[in-house]
PDB file of C-alpha atoms in Angstrom:
ATOM      1  CA  MET V   1      92.022  90.974  69.326  1.00  0.00           C
ATOM      2  CA  GLU V   2      92.526  93.668  71.917  1.00  0.00           C
ATOM      3  CA  LEU V   3      89.720  95.986  72.942  1.00  0.00           C
ATOM      4  CA  LEU V   4      91.807  99.102  72.300  1.00  0.00           C
ATOM      5  CA  ASP V   5      94.571  99.617  69.791  1.00  0.00           C
ATOM      6  CA  PHE V   6      97.253 100.609  72.270  1.00  0.00           C
ATOM      7  CA  PRO V   7     100.847 100.105  71.271  1.00  0.00           C
ATOM      8  CA  GLY V   8     102.192  98.020  74.142  1.00  0.00           C
ATOM      9  CA  SER V   9      98.816  97.963  75.898  1.00  0.00           C
ATOM     10  CA  ASP V  10     100.240  95.994  78.802  1.00  0.00           C
ATOM     11  CA  ASP V  11     101.982  99.216  79.896  1.00  0.00           C
ATOM     12  CA  GLU V  12     100.410 101.724  82.275  1.00  0.00           C
ATOM     13  CA  GLU V  13     101.168 104.521  79.813  1.00  0.00           C
ATOM     14  CA  ALA V  14     100.231 104.236  76.170  1.00  0.00           C
ATOM     15  CA  VAL V  15      98.880 106.517  73.475  1.00  0.00           C
ATOM     16  CA  ALA V  16      95.180 105.740  73.038  1.00  0.00           C
ATOM     17  CA  ARG V  17      94.364 105.365  69.367  1.00  0.00           C
ATOM     18  CA  GLY V  18      91.397 103.767  67.697  1.00  0.00           C
ATOM     19  CA  PRO V  19      87.951 104.465  66.294  1.00  0.00           C
ATOM     20  CA  LEU V  20      85.769 107.113  67.897  1.00  0.00           C
ATOM     21  CA  ARG V  21      83.251 104.534  69.121  1.00  0.00           C
ATOM     22  CA  ARG V  22      85.923 102.916  71.289  1.00  0.00           C
ATOM     23  CA  HIS V  23      86.768 106.250  72.866  1.00  0.00           C
ATOM     24  CA  ALA V  24      83.064 106.918  73.478  1.00  0.00           C
ATOM     25  CA  LEU V  25      82.564 103.496  75.055  1.00  0.00           C
ATOM     26  CA  TRP V  26      85.597 104.100  77.258  1.00  0.00           C
ATOM     27  CA  LEU V  27      84.206 107.464  78.399  1.00  0.00           C
ATOM     28  CA  VAL V  28      80.798 106.009  79.225  1.00  0.00           C
ATOM     29  CA  GLY V  29      82.303 102.961  80.947  1.00  0.00           C
ATOM     30  CA  ILE V  30      84.702 104.912  83.149  1.00  0.00           C
ATOM     31  CA  THR V  31      81.998 107.411  84.110  1.00  0.00           C
ATOM     32  CA  ALA V  32      79.499 104.650  84.908  1.00  0.00           C
ATOM     33  CA  LEU V  33      82.122 102.874  87.001  1.00  0.00           C
ATOM     34  CA  GLY V  34      82.974 106.002  88.998  1.00  0.00           C
ATOM     35  CA  VAL V  35      79.386 107.081  89.604  1.00  0.00           C
ATOM     36  CA  GLY V  36      78.250 103.524  90.335  1.00  0.00           C
ATOM     37  CA  LEU V  37      81.006 102.859  92.854  1.00  0.00           C
ATOM     38  CA  GLY V  38      80.456 106.261  94.468  1.00  0.00           C
ATOM     39  CA  TRP V  39      76.744 105.603  94.796  1.00  0.00           C
ATOM     40  CA  GLY V  40      77.325 102.058  96.030  1.00  0.00           C
ATOM     41  CA  THR V  41      79.810 103.092  98.702  1.00  0.00           C
ATOM     42  CA  SER V  42      77.494 105.862  99.887  1.00  0.00           C
ATOM     43  CA  LEU V  43      74.929 103.291 100.971  1.00  0.00           C
ATOM     44  CA  PHE V  44      76.922 102.480 104.130  1.00  0.00           C
ATOM     45  CA  ARG V  45      79.096 104.379 106.616  1.00  0.00           C
ATOM     46  CA  VAL V  46      82.854 104.123 106.183  1.00  0.00           C
ATOM     47  CA  GLY V  47      84.446 103.843 109.613  1.00  0.00           C
ATOM     48  CA  PRO V  48      83.092 104.871 113.008  1.00  0.00           C
ATOM     49  CA  GLU V  49      80.537 107.649 113.289  1.00  0.00           C
ATOM     50  CA  GLU V  50      83.075 110.135 114.686  1.00  0.00           C
ATOM     51  CA  TYR V  51      85.626 109.646 111.876  1.00  0.00           C
ATOM     52  CA  GLY V  52      83.996 107.941 108.928  1.00  0.00           C
ATOM     53  CA  LEU V  53      82.228 109.352 105.926  1.00  0.00           C
ATOM     54  CA  PRO V  54      78.488 109.487 106.564  1.00  0.00           C
ATOM     55  CA  SER V  55      76.227 107.202 104.591  1.00  0.00           C
ATOM     56  CA  ALA V  56      73.991 108.749 101.955  1.00  0.00           C
ATOM     57  CA  ALA V  57      71.823 111.499 103.365  1.00  0.00           C
ATOM     58  CA  PRO V  58      68.071 111.084 102.935  1.00  0.00           C
ATOM     59  CA  GLY V  59      66.483 112.748  99.954  1.00  0.00           C
ATOM     60  CA  VAL V  60      66.607 112.697  96.190  1.00  0.00           C
ATOM     61  CA  VAL V  61      69.913 111.479  94.736  1.00  0.00           C
ATOM     62  CA  TRP V  62      69.274 112.103  91.015  1.00  0.00           C
ATOM     63  CA  PRO V  63      70.411 115.748  90.838  1.00  0.00           C
ATOM     64  CA  TYR V  64      73.755 114.799  92.414  1.00  0.00           C
ATOM     65  CA  LEU V  65      74.147 111.746  90.214  1.00  0.00           C
ATOM     66  CA  CYS V  66      73.415 113.814  87.088  1.00  0.00           C
ATOM     67  CA  VAL V  67      76.001 116.406  88.103  1.00  0.00           C
ATOM     68  CA  TRP V  68      78.628 113.701  88.611  1.00  0.00           C
ATOM     69  CA  ILE V  69      77.744 111.899  85.407  1.00  0.00           C
ATOM     70  CA  ALA V  70      78.350 115.145  83.498  1.00  0.00           C
ATOM     71  CA  THR V  71      81.501 115.866  85.496  1.00  0.00           C
ATOM     72  CA  GLY V  72      82.778 112.322  85.024  1.00  0.00           C
ATOM     73  CA  LEU V  73      82.262 112.583  81.281  1.00  0.00           C
ATOM     74  CA  ALA V  74      84.136 115.909  81.201  1.00  0.00           C
ATOM     75  CA  VAL V  75      87.026 114.552  83.278  1.00  0.00           C
ATOM     76  CA  ALA V  76      87.251 111.345  81.242  1.00  0.00           C
ATOM     77  CA  THR V  77      87.080 113.299  77.982  1.00  0.00           C
ATOM     78  CA  ALA V  78      89.951 115.559  78.986  1.00  0.00           C
ATOM     79  CA  LEU V  79      92.110 112.642  80.075  1.00  0.00           C
ATOM     80  CA  ARG V  80      91.260 110.587  76.995  1.00  0.00           C
ATOM     81  CA  ALA V  81      92.003 113.526  74.696  1.00  0.00           C
ATOM     82  CA  ALA V  82      95.425 113.930  76.291  1.00  0.00           C
ATOM     83  CA  ALA V  83      95.999 110.170  76.096  1.00  0.00           C
ATOM     84  CA  SER V  84      95.289 110.240  72.360  1.00  0.00           C
ATOM     85  CA  ARG V  85      98.249 112.600  71.885  1.00  0.00           C
ATOM     86  CA  VAL V  86     100.860 111.487  74.421  1.00  0.00           C
ATOM     87  CA  PRO V  87     101.171 108.670  76.951  1.00  0.00           C
ATOM     88  CA  VAL V  88      99.190 109.491  80.101  1.00  0.00           C
ATOM     89  CA  TYR V  89      99.660 107.479  83.275  1.00  0.00           C
ATOM     90  CA  ALA V  90      96.422 105.684  84.294  1.00  0.00           C
ATOM     91  CA  PRO V  91      93.808 107.995  82.726  1.00  0.00           C
ATOM     92  CA  GLY V  92      90.981 105.566  83.464  1.00  0.00           C
ATOM     93  CA  ARG V  93      91.886 105.156  87.104  1.00  0.00           C
ATOM     94  CA  ILE V  94      92.232 108.902  87.597  1.00  0.00           C
ATOM     95  CA  ALA V  95      88.890 109.664  85.918  1.00  0.00           C
ATOM     96  CA  ALA V  96      87.071 106.908  87.812  1.00  0.00           C
ATOM     97  CA  PHE V  97      88.634 107.939  91.139  1.00  0.00           C
ATOM     98  CA  LEU V  98      87.768 111.627  90.747  1.00  0.00           C
ATOM     99  CA  THR V  99      84.200 110.745  89.772  1.00  0.00           C
ATOM    100  CA  LEU V 100      83.835 108.203  92.574  1.00  0.00           C
ATOM    101  CA  LEU V 101      85.192 110.617  95.180  1.00  0.00           C
ATOM    102  CA  GLY V 102      82.938 113.465  94.089  1.00  0.00           C
ATOM    103  CA  THR V 103      79.862 111.246  93.964  1.00  0.00           C
ATOM    104  CA  ARG V 104      80.615 109.739  97.375  1.00  0.00           C
ATOM    105  CA  LEU V 105      81.184 113.101  99.044  1.00  0.00           C
ATOM    106  CA  SER V 106      78.127 114.670  97.418  1.00  0.00           C
ATOM    107  CA  LEU V 107      75.790 111.894  98.454  1.00  0.00           C
ATOM    108  CA  GLY V 108      77.165 111.812 101.999  1.00  0.00           C
ATOM    109  CA  TRP V 109      76.870 115.514 102.752  1.00  0.00           C
ATOM    110  CA  ARG V 110      74.446 116.838 100.100  1.00  0.00           C
ATOM    111  CA  PRO V 111      76.213 120.158  99.621  1.00  0.00           C
ATOM    112  CA  ASP V 112      74.478 123.296  98.390  1.00  0.00           C
ATOM    113  CA  ALA V 113      75.066 124.476  94.829  1.00  0.00           C
ATOM    114  CA  PRO V 114      78.185 126.605  95.558  1.00  0.00           C
ATOM    115  CA  ALA V 115      79.910 123.784  97.452  1.00  0.00           C
ATOM    116  CA  LEU V 116      78.909 121.271  94.793  1.00  0.00           C
ATOM    117  CA  GLY V 117      80.305 123.618  92.139  1.00  0.00           C
ATOM    118  CA  ALA V 118      83.561 123.800  94.074  1.00  0.00           C
ATOM    119  CA  LEU V 119      83.761 119.977  94.152  1.00  0.00           C
ATOM    120  CA  VAL V 120      83.112 119.836  90.419  1.00  0.00           C
ATOM    121  CA  ALA V 121      85.719 122.533  89.746  1.00  0.00           C
ATOM    122  CA  ALA V 122      88.253 120.686  91.893  1.00  0.00           C
ATOM    123  CA  ALA V 123      87.709 117.448  89.948  1.00  0.00           C
ATOM    124  CA  ILE V 124      88.023 119.196  86.585  1.00  0.00           C
ATOM    125  CA  MET V 125      91.110 121.128  87.710  1.00  0.00           C
ATOM    126  CA  ALA V 126      92.776 117.932  88.970  1.00  0.00           C
ATOM    127  CA  ALA V 127      92.160 116.274  85.596  1.00  0.00           C
ATOM    128  CA  ALA V 128      93.423 119.371  83.759  1.00  0.00           C
ATOM    129  CA  VAL V 129      96.619 119.440  85.813  1.00  0.00           C
ATOM    130  CA  TRP V 130      97.148 115.724  85.129  1.00  0.00           C
ATOM    131  CA  CYS V 131      96.690 116.353  81.388  1.00  0.00           C
ATOM    132  CA  VAL V 132      99.002 119.374  81.343  1.00  0.00           C
ATOM    133  CA  LEU V 133     101.731 117.422  83.127  1.00  0.00           C
ATOM    134  CA  ALA V 134     101.413 114.563  80.655  1.00  0.00           C
ATOM    135  CA  LEU V 135     101.371 116.884  77.636  1.00  0.00           C
ATOM    136  CA  ARG V 136     104.396 118.836  78.880  1.00  0.00           C
ATOM    137  CA  SER V 137     106.413 115.698  79.580  1.00  0.00           C
ATOM    138  CA  GLY V 138     105.375 114.268  76.202  1.00  0.00           C
ATOM    139  CA  THR V 139     106.564 117.349  74.303  1.00  0.00           C
ATOM    140  CA  ARG V 140     109.867 117.477  76.209  1.00  0.00           C
ATOM    141  CA  SER V 141     110.724 113.868  75.475  1.00  0.00           C
ATOM    142  CA  GLY V 142     109.856 114.205  71.797  1.00  0.00           C
ATOM    143  CA  GLU V 143     106.898 111.814  71.990  1.00  0.00           C
ATOM    144  CA  HIS V 144     104.402 114.475  70.942  1.00  0.00           C
ATOM    145  CA  THR V 145     102.813 113.676  67.592  1.00  0.00           C
ATOM    146  CA  SER V 146     100.403 115.938  65.784  1.00  0.00           C
TER     147      SER V 146
END
């Protein structure tokens, strides 16, 4: 039995249907993956000192992790909601990547609240644009189901 009831689940794009608990597990799993990978990659420097991302700055990491857990859940929820209506290309990869990137950048540079808010807004806007594009293409091709 498949984990999710996707018609043609071997495709990259499929309408995500199934019980609410499966959607919730997907949201938590994708968010944990993104935040975990972002935190893990922040523990070392990527590339040379002049060009690479800095490793995690000293200090408390929990406020940044909490922000990106909430942001990751919001991004994954938006993408999953769109995927439950029309086929969305790689919603899990997009949500995990946006969460990973935000977590990695936040832990490397420890931005102040306005800069952190801008990173969060950028991640949510990117997910919203991805959803709008999928919803528009789904309604044009007649795949939209209410």
